[in-house]
Short mmCIF file of C-alpha atoms (C1' of nucleotides) in Angstrom, two decimals:
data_model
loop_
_atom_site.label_atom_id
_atom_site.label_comp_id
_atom_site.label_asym_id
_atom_site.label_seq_id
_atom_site.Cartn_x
_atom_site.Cartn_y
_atom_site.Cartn_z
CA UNK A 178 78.81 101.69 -49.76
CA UNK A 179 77.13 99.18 -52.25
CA UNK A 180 79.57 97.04 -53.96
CA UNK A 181 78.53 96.71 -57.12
CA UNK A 182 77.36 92.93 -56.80
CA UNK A 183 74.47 95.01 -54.69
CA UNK A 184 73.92 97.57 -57.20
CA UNK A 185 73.13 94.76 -59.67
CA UNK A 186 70.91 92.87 -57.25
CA UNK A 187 69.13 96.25 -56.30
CA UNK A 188 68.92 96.82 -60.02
CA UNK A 189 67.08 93.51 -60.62
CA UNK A 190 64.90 93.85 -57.76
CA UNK A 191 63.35 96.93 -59.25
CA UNK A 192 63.01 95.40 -62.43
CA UNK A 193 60.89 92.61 -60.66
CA UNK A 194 58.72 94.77 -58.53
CA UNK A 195 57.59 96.33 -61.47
CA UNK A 196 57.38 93.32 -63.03
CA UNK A 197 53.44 91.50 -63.31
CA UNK A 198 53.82 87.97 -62.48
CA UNK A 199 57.43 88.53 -60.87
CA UNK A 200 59.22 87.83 -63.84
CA UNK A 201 61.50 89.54 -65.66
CA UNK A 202 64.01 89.33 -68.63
CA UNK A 203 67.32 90.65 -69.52
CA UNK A 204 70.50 89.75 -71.67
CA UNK A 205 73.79 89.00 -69.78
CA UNK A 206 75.47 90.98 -71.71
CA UNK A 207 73.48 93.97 -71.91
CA UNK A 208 73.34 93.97 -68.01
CA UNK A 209 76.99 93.84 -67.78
CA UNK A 210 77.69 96.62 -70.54
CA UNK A 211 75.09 98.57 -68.41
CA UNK A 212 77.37 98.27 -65.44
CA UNK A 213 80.41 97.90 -67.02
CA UNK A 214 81.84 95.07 -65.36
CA UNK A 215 82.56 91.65 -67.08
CA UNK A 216 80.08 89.21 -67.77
CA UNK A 217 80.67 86.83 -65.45
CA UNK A 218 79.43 88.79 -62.72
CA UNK A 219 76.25 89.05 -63.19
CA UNK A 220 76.26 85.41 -63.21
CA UNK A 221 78.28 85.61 -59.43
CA UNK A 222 75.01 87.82 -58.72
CA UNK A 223 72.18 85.55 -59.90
CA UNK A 224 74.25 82.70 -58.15
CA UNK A 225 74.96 84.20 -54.75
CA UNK A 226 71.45 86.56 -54.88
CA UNK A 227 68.85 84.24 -56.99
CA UNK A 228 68.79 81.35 -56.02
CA UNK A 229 65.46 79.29 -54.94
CA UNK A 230 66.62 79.61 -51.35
CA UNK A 231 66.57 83.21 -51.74
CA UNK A 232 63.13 83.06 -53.10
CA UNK A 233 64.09 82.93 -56.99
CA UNK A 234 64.57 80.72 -60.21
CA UNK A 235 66.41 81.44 -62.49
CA UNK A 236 66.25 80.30 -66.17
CA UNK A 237 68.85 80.95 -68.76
CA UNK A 238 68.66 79.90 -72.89
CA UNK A 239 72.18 80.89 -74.57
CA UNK A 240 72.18 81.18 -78.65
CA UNK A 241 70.81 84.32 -80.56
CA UNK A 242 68.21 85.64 -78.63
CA UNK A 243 69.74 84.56 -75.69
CA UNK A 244 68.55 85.51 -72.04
CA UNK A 245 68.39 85.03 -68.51
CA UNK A 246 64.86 85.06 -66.71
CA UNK A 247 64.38 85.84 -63.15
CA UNK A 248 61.14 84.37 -61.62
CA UNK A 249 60.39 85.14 -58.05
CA UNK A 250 58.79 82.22 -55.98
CA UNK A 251 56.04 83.26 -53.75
CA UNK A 252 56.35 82.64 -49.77
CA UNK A 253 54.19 84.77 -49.02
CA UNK A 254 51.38 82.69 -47.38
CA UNK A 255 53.53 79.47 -46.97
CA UNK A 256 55.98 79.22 -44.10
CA UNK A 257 55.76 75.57 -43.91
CA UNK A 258 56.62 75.35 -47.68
CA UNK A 259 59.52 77.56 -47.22
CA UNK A 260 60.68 75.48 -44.10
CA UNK A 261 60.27 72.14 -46.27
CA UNK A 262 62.11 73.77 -48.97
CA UNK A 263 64.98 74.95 -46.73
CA UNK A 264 65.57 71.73 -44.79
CA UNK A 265 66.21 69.52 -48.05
CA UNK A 266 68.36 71.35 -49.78
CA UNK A 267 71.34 69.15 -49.89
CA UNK A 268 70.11 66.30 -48.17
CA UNK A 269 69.35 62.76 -49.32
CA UNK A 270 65.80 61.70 -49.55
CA UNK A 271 64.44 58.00 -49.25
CA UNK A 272 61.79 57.22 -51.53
CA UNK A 273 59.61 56.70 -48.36
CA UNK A 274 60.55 60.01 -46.77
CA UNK A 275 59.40 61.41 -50.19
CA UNK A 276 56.41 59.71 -50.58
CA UNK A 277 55.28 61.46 -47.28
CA UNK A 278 56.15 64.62 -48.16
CA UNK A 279 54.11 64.28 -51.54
CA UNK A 280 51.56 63.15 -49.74
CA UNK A 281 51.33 65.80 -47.60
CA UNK A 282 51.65 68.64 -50.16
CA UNK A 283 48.34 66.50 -51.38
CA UNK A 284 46.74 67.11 -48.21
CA UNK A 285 47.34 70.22 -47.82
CA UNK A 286 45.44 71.04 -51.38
CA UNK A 287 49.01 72.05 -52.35
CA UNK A 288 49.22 68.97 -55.29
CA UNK A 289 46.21 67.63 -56.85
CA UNK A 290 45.93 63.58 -57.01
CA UNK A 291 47.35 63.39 -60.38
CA UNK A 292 50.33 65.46 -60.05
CA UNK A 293 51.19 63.72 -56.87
CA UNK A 294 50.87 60.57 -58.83
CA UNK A 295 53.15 61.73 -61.86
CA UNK A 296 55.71 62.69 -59.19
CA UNK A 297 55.61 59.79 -56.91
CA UNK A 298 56.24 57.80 -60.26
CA UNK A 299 58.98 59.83 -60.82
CA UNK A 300 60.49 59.07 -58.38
CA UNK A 301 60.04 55.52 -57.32
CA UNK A 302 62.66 52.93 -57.12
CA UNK A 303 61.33 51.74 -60.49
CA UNK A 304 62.40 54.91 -62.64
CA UNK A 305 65.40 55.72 -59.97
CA UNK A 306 66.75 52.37 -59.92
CA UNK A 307 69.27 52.10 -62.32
CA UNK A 308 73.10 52.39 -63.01
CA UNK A 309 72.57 55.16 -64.64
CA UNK A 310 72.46 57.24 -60.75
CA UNK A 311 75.24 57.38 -58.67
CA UNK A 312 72.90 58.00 -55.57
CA UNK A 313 69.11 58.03 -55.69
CA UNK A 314 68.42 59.47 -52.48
CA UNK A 315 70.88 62.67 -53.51
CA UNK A 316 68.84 62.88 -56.51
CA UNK A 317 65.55 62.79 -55.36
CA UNK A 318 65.98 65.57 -52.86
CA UNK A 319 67.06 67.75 -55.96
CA UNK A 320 63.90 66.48 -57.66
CA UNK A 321 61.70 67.47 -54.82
CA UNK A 322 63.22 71.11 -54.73
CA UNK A 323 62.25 71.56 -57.92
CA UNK A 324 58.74 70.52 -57.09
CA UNK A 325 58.54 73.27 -54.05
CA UNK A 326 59.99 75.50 -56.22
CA UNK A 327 57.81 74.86 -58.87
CA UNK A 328 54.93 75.38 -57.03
CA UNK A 329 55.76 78.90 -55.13
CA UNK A 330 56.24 80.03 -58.64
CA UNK A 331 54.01 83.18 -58.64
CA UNK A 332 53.07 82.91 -62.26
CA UNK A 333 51.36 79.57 -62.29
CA UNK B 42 65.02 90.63 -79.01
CA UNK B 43 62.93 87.42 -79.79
CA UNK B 44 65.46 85.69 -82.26
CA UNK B 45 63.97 85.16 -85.71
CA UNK B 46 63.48 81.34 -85.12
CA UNK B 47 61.61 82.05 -82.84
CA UNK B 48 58.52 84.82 -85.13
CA UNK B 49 59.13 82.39 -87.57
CA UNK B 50 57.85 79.30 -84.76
CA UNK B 51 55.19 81.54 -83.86
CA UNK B 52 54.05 82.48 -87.32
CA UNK B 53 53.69 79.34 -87.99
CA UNK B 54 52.16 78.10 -85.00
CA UNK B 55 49.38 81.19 -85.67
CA UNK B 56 48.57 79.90 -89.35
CA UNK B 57 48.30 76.25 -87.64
CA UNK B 58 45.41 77.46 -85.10
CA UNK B 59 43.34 79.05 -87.54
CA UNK B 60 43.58 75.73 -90.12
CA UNK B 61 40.80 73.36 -89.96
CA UNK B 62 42.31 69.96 -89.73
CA UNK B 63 45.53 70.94 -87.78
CA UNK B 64 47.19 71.20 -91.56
CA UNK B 65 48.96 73.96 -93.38
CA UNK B 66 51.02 74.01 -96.88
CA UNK B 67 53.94 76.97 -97.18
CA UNK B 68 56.65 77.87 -99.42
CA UNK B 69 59.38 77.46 -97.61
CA UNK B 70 61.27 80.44 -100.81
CA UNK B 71 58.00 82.92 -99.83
CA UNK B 72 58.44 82.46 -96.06
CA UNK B 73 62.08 83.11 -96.43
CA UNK B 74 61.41 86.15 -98.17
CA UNK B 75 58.51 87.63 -95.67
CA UNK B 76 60.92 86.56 -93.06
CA UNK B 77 63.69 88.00 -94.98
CA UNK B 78 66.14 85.47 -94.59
CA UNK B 79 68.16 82.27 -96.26
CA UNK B 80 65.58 79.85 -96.92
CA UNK B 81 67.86 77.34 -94.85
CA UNK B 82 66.74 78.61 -91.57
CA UNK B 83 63.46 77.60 -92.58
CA UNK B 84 64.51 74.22 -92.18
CA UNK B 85 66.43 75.12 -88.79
CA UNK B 86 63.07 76.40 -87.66
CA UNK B 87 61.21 72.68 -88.73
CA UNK B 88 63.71 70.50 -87.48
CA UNK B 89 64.24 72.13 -84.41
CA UNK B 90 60.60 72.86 -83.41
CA UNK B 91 57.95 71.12 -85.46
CA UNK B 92 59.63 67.15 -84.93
CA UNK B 93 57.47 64.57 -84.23
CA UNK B 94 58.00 64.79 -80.54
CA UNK B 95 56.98 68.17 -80.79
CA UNK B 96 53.67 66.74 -82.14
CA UNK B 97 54.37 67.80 -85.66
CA UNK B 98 54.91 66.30 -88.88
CA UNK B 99 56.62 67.56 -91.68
CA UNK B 100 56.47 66.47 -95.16
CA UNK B 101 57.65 68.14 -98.37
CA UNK B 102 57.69 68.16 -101.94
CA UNK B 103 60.40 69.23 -104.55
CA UNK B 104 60.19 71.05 -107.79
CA UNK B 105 57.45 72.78 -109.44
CA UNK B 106 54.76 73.34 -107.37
CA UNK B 107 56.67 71.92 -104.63
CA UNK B 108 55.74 73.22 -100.76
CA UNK B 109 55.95 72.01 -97.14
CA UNK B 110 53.28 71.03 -95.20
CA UNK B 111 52.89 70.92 -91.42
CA UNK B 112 50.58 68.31 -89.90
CA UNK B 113 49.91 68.58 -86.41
CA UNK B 114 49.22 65.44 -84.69
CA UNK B 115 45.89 64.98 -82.56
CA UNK B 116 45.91 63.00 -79.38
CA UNK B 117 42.67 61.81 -80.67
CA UNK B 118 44.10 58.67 -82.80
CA UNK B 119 46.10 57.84 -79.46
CA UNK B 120 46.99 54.31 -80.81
CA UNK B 121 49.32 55.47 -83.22
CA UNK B 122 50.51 58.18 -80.69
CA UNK B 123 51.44 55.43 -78.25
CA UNK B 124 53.54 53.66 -80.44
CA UNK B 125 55.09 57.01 -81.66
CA UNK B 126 55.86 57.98 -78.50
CA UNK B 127 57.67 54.92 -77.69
CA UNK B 128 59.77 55.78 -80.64
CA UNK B 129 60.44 59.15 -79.52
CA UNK B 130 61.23 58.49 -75.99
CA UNK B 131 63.36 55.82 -77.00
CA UNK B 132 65.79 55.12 -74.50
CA UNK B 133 67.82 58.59 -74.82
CA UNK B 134 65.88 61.76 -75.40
CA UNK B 135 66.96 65.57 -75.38
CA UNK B 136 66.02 68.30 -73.34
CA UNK B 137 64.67 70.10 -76.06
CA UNK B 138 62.65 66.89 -77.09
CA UNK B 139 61.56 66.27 -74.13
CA UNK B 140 59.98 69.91 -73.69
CA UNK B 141 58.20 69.31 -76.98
CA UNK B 142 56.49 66.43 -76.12
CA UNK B 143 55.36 67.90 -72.67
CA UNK B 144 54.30 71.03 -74.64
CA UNK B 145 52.48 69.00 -77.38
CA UNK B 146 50.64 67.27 -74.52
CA UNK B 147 49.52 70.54 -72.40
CA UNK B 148 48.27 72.01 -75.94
CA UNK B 149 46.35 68.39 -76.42
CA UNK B 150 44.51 68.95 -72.85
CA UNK B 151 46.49 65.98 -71.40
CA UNK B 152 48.58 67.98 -69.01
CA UNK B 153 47.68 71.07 -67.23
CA UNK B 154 50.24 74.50 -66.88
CA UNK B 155 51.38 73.01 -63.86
CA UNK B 156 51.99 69.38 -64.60
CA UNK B 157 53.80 69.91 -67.76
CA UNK B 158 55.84 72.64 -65.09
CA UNK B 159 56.48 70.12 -62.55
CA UNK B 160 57.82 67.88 -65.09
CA UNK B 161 59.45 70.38 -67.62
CA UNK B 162 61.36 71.49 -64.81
CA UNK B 163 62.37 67.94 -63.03
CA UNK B 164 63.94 67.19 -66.89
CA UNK B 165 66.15 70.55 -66.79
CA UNK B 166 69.58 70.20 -66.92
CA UNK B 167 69.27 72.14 -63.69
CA UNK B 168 67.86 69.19 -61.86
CA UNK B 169 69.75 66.60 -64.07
CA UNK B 170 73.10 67.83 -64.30
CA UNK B 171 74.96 66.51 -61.66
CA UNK B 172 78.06 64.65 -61.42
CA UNK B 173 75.29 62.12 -59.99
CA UNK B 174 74.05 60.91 -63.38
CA UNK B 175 75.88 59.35 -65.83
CA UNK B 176 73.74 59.81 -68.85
CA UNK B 177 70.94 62.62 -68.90
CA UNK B 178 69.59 61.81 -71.75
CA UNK B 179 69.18 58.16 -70.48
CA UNK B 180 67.48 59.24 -67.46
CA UNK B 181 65.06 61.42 -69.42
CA UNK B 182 63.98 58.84 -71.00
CA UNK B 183 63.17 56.99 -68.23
CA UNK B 184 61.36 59.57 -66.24
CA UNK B 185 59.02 60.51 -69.48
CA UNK B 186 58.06 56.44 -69.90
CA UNK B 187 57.14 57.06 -66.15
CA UNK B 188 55.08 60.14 -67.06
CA UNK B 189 53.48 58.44 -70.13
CA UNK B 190 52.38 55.71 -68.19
CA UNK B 191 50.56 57.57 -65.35
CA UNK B 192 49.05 59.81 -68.15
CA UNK B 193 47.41 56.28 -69.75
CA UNK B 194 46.42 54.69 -66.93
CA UNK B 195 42.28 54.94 -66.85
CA UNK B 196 41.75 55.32 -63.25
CA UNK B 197 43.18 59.03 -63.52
"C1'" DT C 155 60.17 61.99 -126.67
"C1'" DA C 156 64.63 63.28 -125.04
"C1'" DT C 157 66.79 67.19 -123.20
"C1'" DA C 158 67.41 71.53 -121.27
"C1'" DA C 159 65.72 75.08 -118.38
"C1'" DT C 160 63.39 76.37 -114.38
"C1'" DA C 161 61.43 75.99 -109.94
"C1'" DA C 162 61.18 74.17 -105.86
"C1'" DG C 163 63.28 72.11 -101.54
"C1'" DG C 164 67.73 69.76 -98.76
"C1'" DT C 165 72.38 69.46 -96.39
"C1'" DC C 166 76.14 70.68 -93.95
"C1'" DA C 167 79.66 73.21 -91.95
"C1'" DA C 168 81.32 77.69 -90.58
"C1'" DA C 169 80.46 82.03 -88.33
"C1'" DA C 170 78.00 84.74 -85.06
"C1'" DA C 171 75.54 85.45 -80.84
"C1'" DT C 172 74.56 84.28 -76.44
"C1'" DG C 173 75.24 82.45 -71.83
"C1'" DG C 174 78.38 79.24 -68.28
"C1'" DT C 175 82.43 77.72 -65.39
"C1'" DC C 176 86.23 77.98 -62.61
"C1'" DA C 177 90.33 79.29 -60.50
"C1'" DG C 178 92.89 82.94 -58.84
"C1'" DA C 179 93.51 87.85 -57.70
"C1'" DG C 180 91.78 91.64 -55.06
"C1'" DG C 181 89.09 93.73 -51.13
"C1'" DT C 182 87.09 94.22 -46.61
"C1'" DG C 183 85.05 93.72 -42.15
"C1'" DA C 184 85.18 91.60 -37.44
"C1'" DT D 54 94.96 89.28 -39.66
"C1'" DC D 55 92.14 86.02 -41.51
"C1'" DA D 56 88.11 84.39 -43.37
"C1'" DC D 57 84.97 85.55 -46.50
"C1'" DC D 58 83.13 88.14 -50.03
"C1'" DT D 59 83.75 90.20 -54.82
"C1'" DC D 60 85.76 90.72 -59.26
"C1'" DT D 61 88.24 89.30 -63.43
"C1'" DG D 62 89.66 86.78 -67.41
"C1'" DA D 63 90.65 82.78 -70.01
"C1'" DC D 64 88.29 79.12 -71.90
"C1'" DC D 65 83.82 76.36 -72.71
"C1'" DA D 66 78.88 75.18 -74.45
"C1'" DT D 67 74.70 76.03 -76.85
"C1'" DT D 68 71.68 78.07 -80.19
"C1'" DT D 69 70.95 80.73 -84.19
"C1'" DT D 70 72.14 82.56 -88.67
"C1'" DT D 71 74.32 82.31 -93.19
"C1'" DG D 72 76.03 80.62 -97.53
"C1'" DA D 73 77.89 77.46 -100.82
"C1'" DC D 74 76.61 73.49 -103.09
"C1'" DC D 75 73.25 69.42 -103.96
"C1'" DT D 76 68.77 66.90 -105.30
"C1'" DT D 77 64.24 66.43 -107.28
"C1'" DA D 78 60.01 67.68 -109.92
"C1'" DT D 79 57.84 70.18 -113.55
"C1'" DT D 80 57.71 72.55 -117.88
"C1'" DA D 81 59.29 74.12 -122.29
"C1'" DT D 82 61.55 72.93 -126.51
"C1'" DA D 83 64.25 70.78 -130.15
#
DNA sequence: TATAATAAGGTCAAAAATGGTCAGAGGTGA
DNA sequence: TCACCTCTGACCATTTTTGACCTTATTATA
């Protein structure tokens, strides 16, 4: 009894396993002609189904030529990663806290020296600082998800 | 599928890699017609994707005889760069800006795949748009100085 | 040598092609 | 039944494509 929010994410799922790299592409539009259903559901599927805590990223580019690209993230041999990942979502992030965590993605062999160093730059008090940000701590945890997603990207 | 901005980019690009000196000379009325289409796009395709943040420079003649020619700037005269980039950060700078200077300096061997990743990705309106920023843009801006200075610093 | 014709390229705004958001209606399972 | 999914539609945002009209340089000609 699959609704059809299912059928699409079954649908999707095929598309990636056959997929090299685990990435695929597809037009909204196309997929929701395909299943006859309004557009707006597929994005109720990518948001519900696709998201980074589900294992997935999803980038979109609207415009001619449009399209929405699925990339799954790779937990395959990192528990600890997916753990991290899981436990700051939503949370607020001192630049200390960070820093550790940076540090031990370095470690670990996960970041090299340099791309530890862009990041911690990133975000230090020095670029976060400002009135621009409502709450640095809030943002920083969003910037580190990105980073752990970033790096259980399969195709990098 | 690909939107015609984007053959045209690529076409381009292609006719770049195989000229000596990073320098080629079009018609933008002949690429038009190969491309078959109004010669105005041609300049959609240039000012969207060969700026000077992009690491391009375009320069173009008139009248008889008249052409465009696409310069493609070399990280190797990195004085002028620096100041250039200074310009183009600015203190506001675009998304799509933004991922044409990190592109321009992965294809110049200053960031890897992954760096230019990391930081592509911390830019994205997915990380950025949040009721917790005031001005994106802005904050670009600030996070690419950040980026430009670890990339200069000679202990790296 | 003016002047007209021709041969480029430039600008800008409207239309077309995508995708996004959000609130409310409709289902469904414990 | 009640909380929690799912589905829908009206309205929004971004990117690309097109076309009408404008500017500049060169060349031919009176």
């Amino acid at each position: 009894m699959g609704s059809l929010s299912r059928e699409i994410e079954k649908y999707l799922k095929a598309l990636l396993e056959n997929a090299k790299n685990g990435v695929i592409e597809v037009q909204r539009s196309a997929l929701s002609d395909f299943f006859e259903c309004v557009p707006s559901q597929i994005n109720y599927v990518l948001s519900t189904r696709f998201t980074p805590a589900h294992g997935y990223i999803v980038e979109t580019r609207r415009g001619g030529g449009g399209y929405v690209r699925i990339i799954r993230l790779n937990f395959a041999n990192s528990d600890k990663l997916k753990l991290l990942f899981e436990e700051i979502i939503g949370t607020e992030i001192s630049q200390n806290q960070a820093e550790g965590l940076l540090e031990y993605l370095k470690k670990e062999g996960i970041l090299t020296r340099k791309e530890t160093l862009l990041i911690k730059n990133i975000i230090s008090d020095k670029v976060l600082s400002t009135s621009l940000i409502k709450n640095q701590d809030a943002l920083r945890s969003r910037i580190l998800q990105s980073v752990l997603a970033t790096i259980l990207r399969e195709d990098i």
